[in-house]
């Protein structure tokens, strides 16, 4: 994105990618259909040590701006839930579009090239036999290493004296251990919940896996979760207070698991009724026990023992410190000519196209200054 805009502004640009083809993470996104942006993009949907940093770039290059380019290239698209925009066809259309834009700017793209030593002297950056007055770090984070992802962005940043906020997996499944490992038996069961970590709350599907918890709601809160903190799940977000007590009065002989199954998948209802020690018909359960069950079902605390790591993380939180960069240009304040954009920077979006929009917007912002 950055290269295309800079090239079309008349500058000579070389893109170096160590992978055999460009855009490998784009190709696997959105189940191969690329969730390329989100209509509801706003700065408060991004995590960063500086929550204001993303405002400038996001306001100057919006989701509508990127969508206009998609439409100009004749790419059919559709909107799913929560403002998420996808290609009707293939993610390859987005990669082809970006390459076409690069071609329009006569950008040179080199793939399969190892990035070795990066030298800097006399206002010039040198990589192998190539040199230029400006270098843009657009190498992402270490999430999904099987796609070729590495932490080279942080190595380069440190090489030039820039601080790095400790990188960690984000938008990643959480793992359960100990007594909670019993929930792994529900692997494959999903339910609509409200999940929370810290002050963040998301209403989407949660999925039990053979390792712990996943699904959109869990991936979202994983970005806010910290080790040894609980994750709160409201399994019954649509019921009103007193619903189990009402059921006891109306259907005293009904089994608790059967009543729970009216709100939840049957296997999950059975497991939760068992964990709540709700045995026998409702009229055999005390009002106190049912009130406590209601409370726990609306605020069930899981205590993850970790995440599935960078191997399964959709993005990386942390990265090159925003304190080192201009929010207007994405340029390093102390190293003229050095820029960092996208996931390499300590700006991490929600699930649903937000991280792509940050890539487009930060790339565009840097391009205006080059």
PDB file of C-alpha atoms in Angstrom, residues 67-339:
ATOM      1  CA  UNK A  67     -13.425   0.437  -0.405  1.00  0.00           C
ATOM      2  CA  UNK A  68     -13.409   2.987  -3.217  1.00  0.00           C
ATOM      3  CA  UNK A  69     -10.174   1.446  -4.513  1.00  0.00           C
ATOM      4  CA  UNK A  70     -11.649  -2.050  -4.259  1.00  0.00           C
ATOM      5  CA  UNK A  71     -14.649  -0.948  -6.306  1.00  0.00           C
ATOM      6  CA  UNK A  72     -12.472   0.888  -8.817  1.00  0.00           C
ATOM      7  CA  UNK A  73     -10.748  -2.436  -9.490  1.00  0.00           C
ATOM      8  CA  UNK A  74     -14.102  -4.146  -9.998  1.00  0.00           C
ATOM      9  CA  UNK A  75     -13.789  -6.445  -6.979  1.00  0.00           C
ATOM     10  CA  UNK A  76     -17.175  -7.666  -5.762  1.00  0.00           C
ATOM     11  CA  UNK A  77     -17.586  -7.550  -1.989  1.00  0.00           C
ATOM     12  CA  UNK A  78     -20.145  -8.136   0.746  1.00  0.00           C
ATOM     13  CA  UNK A  79     -20.695  -7.048   4.329  1.00  0.00           C
ATOM     14  CA  UNK A  80     -20.972  -9.638   7.059  1.00  0.00           C
ATOM     15  CA  UNK A  81     -21.863  -8.903  10.670  1.00  0.00           C
ATOM     16  CA  UNK A  82     -20.406  -6.027  12.681  1.00  0.00           C
ATOM     17  CA  UNK A  83     -19.256  -3.983   9.678  1.00  0.00           C
ATOM     18  CA  UNK A  84     -16.864  -6.602   8.290  1.00  0.00           C
ATOM     19  CA  UNK A  85     -16.232  -6.341   4.528  1.00  0.00           C
ATOM     20  CA  UNK A  86     -15.113  -9.395   2.515  1.00  0.00           C
ATOM     21  CA  UNK A  87     -14.377 -10.209  -1.115  1.00  0.00           C
ATOM     22  CA  UNK A  88     -17.115 -12.224  -2.809  1.00  0.00           C
ATOM     23  CA  UNK A  89     -14.375 -14.134  -4.570  1.00  0.00           C
ATOM     24  CA  UNK A  90     -10.817 -14.602  -3.385  1.00  0.00           C
ATOM     25  CA  UNK A  91      -8.274 -12.776  -1.239  1.00  0.00           C
ATOM     26  CA  UNK A  92      -6.016 -13.030  -4.278  1.00  0.00           C
ATOM     27  CA  UNK A  93      -8.052 -10.193  -5.763  1.00  0.00           C
ATOM     28  CA  UNK A  94      -6.798  -7.855  -3.035  1.00  0.00           C
ATOM     29  CA  UNK A  95      -3.166  -8.894  -3.589  1.00  0.00           C
ATOM     30  CA  UNK A  96      -3.605  -8.469  -7.361  1.00  0.00           C
ATOM     31  CA  UNK A  97      -5.135  -5.025  -6.804  1.00  0.00           C
ATOM     32  CA  UNK A  98      -2.205  -3.888  -4.673  1.00  0.00           C
ATOM     33  CA  UNK A  99       0.294  -5.231  -7.201  1.00  0.00           C
ATOM     34  CA  UNK A 100      -1.580  -3.446  -9.997  1.00  0.00           C
ATOM     35  CA  UNK A 101      -1.396  -0.231  -7.983  1.00  0.00           C
ATOM     36  CA  UNK A 102       2.345  -0.803  -7.523  1.00  0.00           C
ATOM     37  CA  UNK A 103       2.731  -1.390 -11.251  1.00  0.00           C
ATOM     38  CA  UNK A 104       0.969   1.912 -11.909  1.00  0.00           C
ATOM     39  CA  UNK A 105       3.695   3.562  -9.842  1.00  0.00           C
ATOM     40  CA  UNK A 106       6.471   1.564 -11.535  1.00  0.00           C
ATOM     41  CA  UNK A 107       7.385  -0.015  -8.196  1.00  0.00           C
ATOM     42  CA  UNK A 108       9.989  -2.795  -8.247  1.00  0.00           C
ATOM     43  CA  UNK A 109       9.025  -5.835  -6.175  1.00  0.00           C
ATOM     44  CA  UNK A 110      11.624  -8.431  -5.228  1.00  0.00           C
ATOM     45  CA  UNK A 111      10.457 -11.652  -3.580  1.00  0.00           C
ATOM     46  CA  UNK A 112      12.463 -14.484  -2.101  1.00  0.00           C
ATOM     47  CA  UNK A 113      15.209 -12.110  -1.042  1.00  0.00           C
ATOM     48  CA  UNK A 114      16.732 -12.468   2.404  1.00  0.00           C
ATOM     49  CA  UNK A 115      17.040  -9.185   4.265  1.00  0.00           C
ATOM     50  CA  UNK A 116      20.558  -9.173   5.649  1.00  0.00           C
ATOM     51  CA  UNK A 117      22.474  -6.349   7.265  1.00  0.00           C
ATOM     52  CA  UNK A 118      20.860  -2.915   7.024  1.00  0.00           C
ATOM     53  CA  UNK A 119      23.487  -0.186   7.065  1.00  0.00           C
ATOM     54  CA  UNK A 120      22.941   3.533   7.595  1.00  0.00           C
ATOM     55  CA  UNK A 121      25.444   6.289   6.934  1.00  0.00           C
ATOM     56  CA  UNK A 122      25.481   9.775   5.421  1.00  0.00           C
ATOM     57  CA  UNK A 123      21.691   9.870   5.329  1.00  0.00           C
ATOM     58  CA  UNK A 124      21.460   6.713   3.218  1.00  0.00           C
ATOM     59  CA  UNK A 125      20.144   3.247   4.059  1.00  0.00           C
ATOM     60  CA  UNK A 126      21.838   0.260   2.434  1.00  0.00           C
ATOM     61  CA  UNK A 127      20.607  -3.305   2.029  1.00  0.00           C
ATOM     62  CA  UNK A 128      23.012  -5.365  -0.040  1.00  0.00           C
ATOM     63  CA  UNK A 129      23.713  -3.442  -3.214  1.00  0.00           C
ATOM     64  CA  UNK A 130      20.655  -1.200  -2.901  1.00  0.00           C
ATOM     65  CA  UNK A 131      20.568   2.161  -1.169  1.00  0.00           C
ATOM     66  CA  UNK A 132      17.984   4.871  -0.605  1.00  0.00           C
ATOM     67  CA  UNK A 133      17.348   7.979   1.503  1.00  0.00           C
ATOM     68  CA  UNK A 134      14.330   6.336   3.155  1.00  0.00           C
ATOM     69  CA  UNK A 135      13.567   2.902   4.616  1.00  0.00           C
ATOM     70  CA  UNK A 136      10.076   1.729   5.567  1.00  0.00           C
ATOM     71  CA  UNK A 137       9.710  -1.173   8.000  1.00  0.00           C
ATOM     72  CA  UNK A 138       6.512  -2.953   6.922  1.00  0.00           C
ATOM     73  CA  UNK A 139       7.408  -6.476   8.021  1.00  0.00           C
ATOM     74  CA  UNK A 140       4.519  -7.131  10.426  1.00  0.00           C
ATOM     75  CA  UNK A 141       4.864  -9.123  13.620  1.00  0.00           C
ATOM     76  CA  UNK A 142       5.832 -12.710  14.465  1.00  0.00           C
ATOM     77  CA  UNK A 143       2.275 -14.090  14.479  1.00  0.00           C
ATOM     78  CA  UNK A 144       1.764 -17.199  12.313  1.00  0.00           C
ATOM     79  CA  UNK A 145       5.453 -18.071  11.807  1.00  0.00           C
ATOM     80  CA  UNK A 146       4.548 -20.905   9.420  1.00  0.00           C
ATOM     81  CA  UNK A 147       3.635 -18.144   6.950  1.00  0.00           C
ATOM     82  CA  UNK A 148       7.183 -16.815   7.218  1.00  0.00           C
ATOM     83  CA  UNK A 149       6.477 -14.188   9.879  1.00  0.00           C
ATOM     84  CA  UNK A 150       9.460 -13.104  11.967  1.00  0.00           C
ATOM     85  CA  UNK A 151      10.403 -10.449  14.507  1.00  0.00           C
ATOM     86  CA  UNK A 152      12.732  -8.649  12.105  1.00  0.00           C
ATOM     87  CA  UNK A 153      10.829  -5.381  12.600  1.00  0.00           C
ATOM     88  CA  UNK A 154      11.929  -5.302  16.233  1.00  0.00           C
ATOM     89  CA  UNK A 155      15.519  -6.212  15.359  1.00  0.00           C
ATOM     90  CA  UNK A 156      15.644  -3.324  12.904  1.00  0.00           C
ATOM     91  CA  UNK A 157      14.032  -0.940  15.376  1.00  0.00           C
ATOM     92  CA  UNK A 158      16.556  -1.814  18.072  1.00  0.00           C
ATOM     93  CA  UNK A 159      19.363  -1.553  15.525  1.00  0.00           C
ATOM     94  CA  UNK A 160      18.382   2.109  15.126  1.00  0.00           C
ATOM     95  CA  UNK A 161      17.856   2.712  18.849  1.00  0.00           C
ATOM     96  CA  UNK A 162      14.049   2.628  18.853  1.00  0.00           C
ATOM     97  CA  UNK A 163      12.207   1.234  21.861  1.00  0.00           C
ATOM     98  CA  UNK A 164       9.964  -1.811  21.423  1.00  0.00           C
ATOM     99  CA  UNK A 165       6.863  -2.542  23.516  1.00  0.00           C
ATOM    100  CA  UNK A 166       7.044  -6.221  24.501  1.00  0.00           C
ATOM    101  CA  UNK A 167       5.330  -8.176  21.680  1.00  0.00           C
ATOM    102  CA  UNK A 168       2.669 -10.716  22.660  1.00  0.00           C
ATOM    103  CA  UNK A 169       0.122 -12.881  20.837  1.00  0.00           C
ATOM    104  CA  UNK A 170      -3.257 -11.192  20.256  1.00  0.00           C
ATOM    105  CA  UNK A 171      -6.531 -12.376  18.719  1.00  0.00           C
ATOM    106  CA  UNK A 172      -5.451 -15.800  19.937  1.00  0.00           C
ATOM    107  CA  UNK A 173      -7.203 -18.825  21.517  1.00  0.00           C
ATOM    108  CA  UNK A 174      -6.834 -19.231  25.287  1.00  0.00           C
ATOM    109  CA  UNK A 175      -5.852 -22.470  26.991  1.00  0.00           C
ATOM    110  CA  UNK A 176      -7.405 -24.022  30.091  1.00  0.00           C
ATOM    111  CA  UNK A 177      -5.807 -26.326  32.628  1.00  0.00           C
ATOM    112  CA  UNK A 178      -6.436 -27.827  36.022  1.00  0.00           C
ATOM    113  CA  UNK A 179     -10.066 -28.363  36.965  1.00  0.00           C
ATOM    114  CA  UNK A 180     -11.211 -26.253  34.007  1.00  0.00           C
ATOM    115  CA  UNK A 181      -9.611 -28.690  31.570  1.00  0.00           C
ATOM    116  CA  UNK A 182     -12.836 -30.698  31.925  1.00  0.00           C
ATOM    117  CA  UNK A 183     -14.460 -28.162  29.602  1.00  0.00           C
ATOM    118  CA  UNK A 184     -12.230 -29.440  26.800  1.00  0.00           C
ATOM    119  CA  UNK A 185     -14.652 -32.359  26.534  1.00  0.00           C
ATOM    120  CA  UNK A 186     -17.000 -29.825  24.917  1.00  0.00           C
ATOM    121  CA  UNK A 187     -14.600 -29.362  21.991  1.00  0.00           C
ATOM    122  CA  UNK A 188     -16.548 -28.125  18.965  1.00  0.00           C
ATOM    123  CA  UNK A 189     -19.427 -26.637  20.976  1.00  0.00           C
ATOM    124  CA  UNK A 190     -20.076 -22.923  20.332  1.00  0.00           C
ATOM    125  CA  UNK A 191     -22.454 -20.502  21.997  1.00  0.00           C
ATOM    126  CA  UNK A 192     -23.379 -16.812  21.714  1.00  0.00           C
ATOM    127  CA  UNK A 193     -21.979 -15.104  24.816  1.00  0.00           C
ATOM    128  CA  UNK A 194     -20.663 -11.866  26.214  1.00  0.00           C
ATOM    129  CA  UNK A 195     -16.978 -12.340  27.017  1.00  0.00           C
ATOM    130  CA  UNK A 196     -14.926  -9.920  29.067  1.00  0.00           C
ATOM    131  CA  UNK A 197     -11.348  -9.302  30.156  1.00  0.00           C
ATOM    132  CA  UNK A 198     -10.385  -6.209  32.069  1.00  0.00           C
ATOM    133  CA  UNK A 199     -12.858  -3.502  31.022  1.00  0.00           C
ATOM    134  CA  UNK A 200     -13.383  -4.921  27.519  1.00  0.00           C
ATOM    135  CA  UNK A 201     -16.628  -6.734  26.640  1.00  0.00           C
ATOM    136  CA  UNK A 202     -17.572  -8.437  23.366  1.00  0.00           C
ATOM    137  CA  UNK A 203     -20.763 -10.197  22.338  1.00  0.00           C
ATOM    138  CA  UNK A 204     -20.008 -12.886  19.790  1.00  0.00           C
ATOM    139  CA  UNK A 205     -19.609 -16.649  19.652  1.00  0.00           C
ATOM    140  CA  UNK A 206     -17.315 -18.510  22.044  1.00  0.00           C
ATOM    141  CA  UNK A 207     -16.015 -21.925  21.026  1.00  0.00           C
ATOM    142  CA  UNK A 208     -14.730 -24.710  23.253  1.00  0.00           C
ATOM    143  CA  UNK A 209     -11.663 -26.474  21.860  1.00  0.00           C
ATOM    144  CA  UNK A 210      -9.525 -29.448  22.822  1.00  0.00           C
ATOM    145  CA  UNK A 211      -7.097 -26.940  24.370  1.00  0.00           C
ATOM    146  CA  UNK A 212      -9.464 -24.392  25.879  1.00  0.00           C
ATOM    147  CA  UNK A 213     -11.456 -21.458  24.507  1.00  0.00           C
ATOM    148  CA  UNK A 214     -11.638 -19.828  21.078  1.00  0.00           C
ATOM    149  CA  UNK A 215     -14.211 -18.241  18.755  1.00  0.00           C
ATOM    150  CA  UNK A 216     -14.605 -14.535  17.931  1.00  0.00           C
ATOM    151  CA  UNK A 217     -15.596 -13.425  21.455  1.00  0.00           C
ATOM    152  CA  UNK A 218     -12.555 -15.123  22.979  1.00  0.00           C
ATOM    153  CA  UNK A 219     -10.156 -13.904  20.285  1.00  0.00           C
ATOM    154  CA  UNK A 220     -11.354 -10.365  20.934  1.00  0.00           C
ATOM    155  CA  UNK A 221     -10.857 -10.474  24.705  1.00  0.00           C
ATOM    156  CA  UNK A 222      -7.506 -12.260  24.349  1.00  0.00           C
ATOM    157  CA  UNK A 223      -5.980  -8.963  23.239  1.00  0.00           C
ATOM    158  CA  UNK A 224      -6.974  -7.451  26.598  1.00  0.00           C
ATOM    159  CA  UNK A 225      -6.272 -10.513  28.750  1.00  0.00           C
ATOM    160  CA  UNK A 226      -3.233 -10.660  31.006  1.00  0.00           C
ATOM    161  CA  UNK A 227      -1.697 -13.737  32.640  1.00  0.00           C
ATOM    162  CA  UNK A 228      -3.345 -14.825  35.899  1.00  0.00           C
ATOM    163  CA  UNK A 229      -6.407 -12.672  35.238  1.00  0.00           C
ATOM    164  CA  UNK A 230      -9.850 -14.265  34.742  1.00  0.00           C
ATOM    165  CA  UNK A 231     -12.006 -14.166  31.634  1.00  0.00           C
ATOM    166  CA  UNK A 232     -15.665 -13.534  32.420  1.00  0.00           C
ATOM    167  CA  UNK A 233     -18.376 -15.198  30.335  1.00  0.00           C
ATOM    168  CA  UNK A 234     -22.060 -14.333  30.373  1.00  0.00           C
ATOM    169  CA  UNK A 235     -23.590 -17.515  29.004  1.00  0.00           C
ATOM    170  CA  UNK A 236     -27.140 -16.142  29.114  1.00  0.00           C
ATOM    171  CA  UNK A 237     -26.990 -12.493  27.967  1.00  0.00           C
ATOM    172  CA  UNK A 238     -30.642 -12.371  26.875  1.00  0.00           C
ATOM    173  CA  UNK A 239     -32.401 -13.595  30.036  1.00  0.00           C
ATOM    174  CA  UNK A 240     -33.838 -11.357  32.709  1.00  0.00           C
ATOM    175  CA  UNK A 241     -32.949 -11.659  36.422  1.00  0.00           C
ATOM    176  CA  UNK A 242     -34.934 -14.346  38.212  1.00  0.00           C
ATOM    177  CA  UNK A 243     -35.383 -16.532  35.129  1.00  0.00           C
ATOM    178  CA  UNK A 244     -34.454 -19.792  36.892  1.00  0.00           C
ATOM    179  CA  UNK A 245     -36.685 -18.962  39.852  1.00  0.00           C
ATOM    180  CA  UNK A 246     -39.521 -18.216  37.411  1.00  0.00           C
ATOM    181  CA  UNK A 247     -38.916 -21.584  35.733  1.00  0.00           C
ATOM    182  CA  UNK A 248     -39.105 -23.313  39.106  1.00  0.00           C
ATOM    183  CA  UNK A 249     -42.527 -21.795  39.767  1.00  0.00           C
ATOM    184  CA  UNK A 250     -43.873 -22.471  36.289  1.00  0.00           C
ATOM    185  CA  UNK A 251     -42.309 -25.898  35.702  1.00  0.00           C
ATOM    186  CA  UNK A 252     -41.316 -27.322  39.079  1.00  0.00           C
ATOM    187  CA  UNK A 253     -40.620 -30.817  37.717  1.00  0.00           C
ATOM    188  CA  UNK A 254     -38.365 -29.644  34.869  1.00  0.00           C
ATOM    189  CA  UNK A 255     -34.713 -30.665  35.035  1.00  0.00           C
ATOM    190  CA  UNK A 256     -32.220 -27.763  35.351  1.00  0.00           C
ATOM    191  CA  UNK A 257     -30.135 -29.013  32.417  1.00  0.00           C
ATOM    192  CA  UNK A 258     -33.246 -29.029  30.207  1.00  0.00           C
ATOM    193  CA  UNK A 259     -34.060 -25.450  31.210  1.00  0.00           C
ATOM    194  CA  UNK A 260     -30.481 -24.364  30.519  1.00  0.00           C
ATOM    195  CA  UNK A 261     -30.650 -26.120  27.145  1.00  0.00           C
ATOM    196  CA  UNK A 262     -33.369 -23.663  26.116  1.00  0.00           C
ATOM    197  CA  UNK A 263     -30.660 -20.986  26.208  1.00  0.00           C
ATOM    198  CA  UNK A 264     -27.521 -23.001  25.425  1.00  0.00           C
ATOM    199  CA  UNK A 265     -26.317 -25.991  23.393  1.00  0.00           C
ATOM    200  CA  UNK A 266     -27.407 -29.208  25.136  1.00  0.00           C
ATOM    201  CA  UNK A 267     -23.890 -30.506  25.855  1.00  0.00           C
ATOM    202  CA  UNK A 268     -22.873 -27.191  27.372  1.00  0.00           C
ATOM    203  CA  UNK A 269     -26.101 -27.030  29.394  1.00  0.00           C
ATOM    204  CA  UNK A 270     -25.429 -30.508  30.808  1.00  0.00           C
ATOM    205  CA  UNK A 271     -21.865 -29.604  31.805  1.00  0.00           C
ATOM    206  CA  UNK A 272     -22.847 -26.294  33.413  1.00  0.00           C
ATOM    207  CA  UNK A 273     -25.727 -27.875  35.351  1.00  0.00           C
ATOM    208  CA  UNK A 274     -23.281 -30.487  36.598  1.00  0.00           C
ATOM    209  CA  UNK A 275     -20.725 -27.839  37.656  1.00  0.00           C
ATOM    210  CA  UNK A 276     -23.464 -25.874  39.406  1.00  0.00           C
ATOM    211  CA  UNK A 277     -24.553 -29.027  41.295  1.00  0.00           C
ATOM    212  CA  UNK A 278     -28.122 -28.608  40.066  1.00  0.00           C
ATOM    213  CA  UNK A 279     -29.392 -32.180  40.327  1.00  0.00           C
ATOM    214  CA  UNK A 280     -32.976 -33.457  40.196  1.00  0.00           C
ATOM    215  CA  UNK A 281     -36.013 -31.362  39.227  1.00  0.00           C
ATOM    216  CA  UNK A 282     -36.161 -27.623  39.879  1.00  0.00           C
ATOM    217  CA  UNK A 283     -38.521 -28.024  42.833  1.00  0.00           C
ATOM    218  CA  UNK A 284     -35.736 -29.926  44.571  1.00  0.00           C
ATOM    219  CA  UNK A 285     -33.348 -26.970  44.216  1.00  0.00           C
ATOM    220  CA  UNK A 286     -33.428 -24.204  46.804  1.00  0.00           C
ATOM    221  CA  UNK A 287     -34.150 -20.642  45.713  1.00  0.00           C
ATOM    222  CA  UNK A 288     -30.712 -19.718  47.050  1.00  0.00           C
ATOM    223  CA  UNK A 289     -29.023 -22.342  44.862  1.00  0.00           C
ATOM    224  CA  UNK A 290     -30.918 -21.182  41.783  1.00  0.00           C
ATOM    225  CA  UNK A 291     -30.123 -17.521  42.459  1.00  0.00           C
ATOM    226  CA  UNK A 292     -26.439 -18.417  42.807  1.00  0.00           C
ATOM    227  CA  UNK A 293     -26.635 -20.421  39.558  1.00  0.00           C
ATOM    228  CA  UNK A 294     -28.090 -17.394  37.782  1.00  0.00           C
ATOM    229  CA  UNK A 295     -25.251 -15.239  39.073  1.00  0.00           C
ATOM    230  CA  UNK A 296     -22.561 -17.662  37.958  1.00  0.00           C
ATOM    231  CA  UNK A 297     -24.106 -18.260  34.541  1.00  0.00           C
ATOM    232  CA  UNK A 298     -24.064 -14.530  33.865  1.00  0.00           C
ATOM    233  CA  UNK A 299     -20.516 -14.086  35.201  1.00  0.00           C
ATOM    234  CA  UNK A 300     -18.702 -17.410  34.820  1.00  0.00           C
ATOM    235  CA  UNK A 301     -15.012 -16.986  35.573  1.00  0.00           C
ATOM    236  CA  UNK A 302     -12.481 -18.971  33.594  1.00  0.00           C
ATOM    237  CA  UNK A 303      -8.807 -18.766  34.557  1.00  0.00           C
ATOM    238  CA  UNK A 304      -6.745 -19.420  31.395  1.00  0.00           C
ATOM    239  CA  UNK A 305      -3.272 -20.760  31.974  1.00  0.00           C
ATOM    240  CA  UNK A 306      -2.000 -19.201  28.744  1.00  0.00           C
ATOM    241  CA  UNK A 307      -2.629 -18.771  25.029  1.00  0.00           C
ATOM    242  CA  UNK A 308      -1.889 -20.874  21.963  1.00  0.00           C
ATOM    243  CA  UNK A 309       0.929 -18.434  21.217  1.00  0.00           C
ATOM    244  CA  UNK A 310       2.177 -16.752  18.071  1.00  0.00           C
ATOM    245  CA  UNK A 311       1.561 -19.925  16.071  1.00  0.00           C
ATOM    246  CA  UNK A 312      -2.216 -19.358  16.310  1.00  0.00           C
ATOM    247  CA  UNK A 313      -2.338 -15.603  16.948  1.00  0.00           C
ATOM    248  CA  UNK A 314      -3.947 -13.598  14.150  1.00  0.00           C
ATOM    249  CA  UNK A 315      -1.899 -10.523  15.088  1.00  0.00           C
ATOM    250  CA  UNK A 316       0.813  -9.341  17.441  1.00  0.00           C
ATOM    251  CA  UNK A 317       0.136  -6.786  20.173  1.00  0.00           C
ATOM    252  CA  UNK A 318       3.004  -4.507  21.150  1.00  0.00           C
ATOM    253  CA  UNK A 319       5.787  -3.649  18.741  1.00  0.00           C
ATOM    254  CA  UNK A 320       7.772  -0.550  17.824  1.00  0.00           C
ATOM    255  CA  UNK A 321       6.895   2.095  20.400  1.00  0.00           C
ATOM    256  CA  UNK A 322       4.616   4.859  19.154  1.00  0.00           C
ATOM    257  CA  UNK A 323       6.632   7.256  21.339  1.00  0.00           C
ATOM    258  CA  UNK A 324       9.426   6.864  18.790  1.00  0.00           C
ATOM    259  CA  UNK A 325       7.246   7.769  15.785  1.00  0.00           C
ATOM    260  CA  UNK A 326       5.339  10.702  14.370  1.00  0.00           C
ATOM    261  CA  UNK A 327       1.633   9.933  14.227  1.00  0.00           C
ATOM    262  CA  UNK A 328       1.400  12.184  11.159  1.00  0.00           C
ATOM    263  CA  UNK A 329       4.146  10.576   9.067  1.00  0.00           C
ATOM    264  CA  UNK A 330       4.972   7.270  10.835  1.00  0.00           C
ATOM    265  CA  UNK A 331       8.587   8.489  10.682  1.00  0.00           C
ATOM    266  CA  UNK A 332      11.119   7.816  13.443  1.00  0.00           C
ATOM    267  CA  UNK A 333      11.676  11.059  15.359  1.00  0.00           C
ATOM    268  CA  UNK A 334      15.374  10.391  15.978  1.00  0.00           C
ATOM    269  CA  UNK A 335      16.291   8.714  12.672  1.00  0.00           C
ATOM    270  CA  UNK A 336      15.414  10.838   9.628  1.00  0.00           C
ATOM    271  CA  UNK A 337      14.291   8.708   6.711  1.00  0.00           C
ATOM    272  CA  UNK A 338      13.234   5.693   8.806  1.00  0.00           C
ATOM    273  CA  UNK A 339       9.535   4.771   8.942  1.00  0.00           C
TER     274      UNK A 339
END
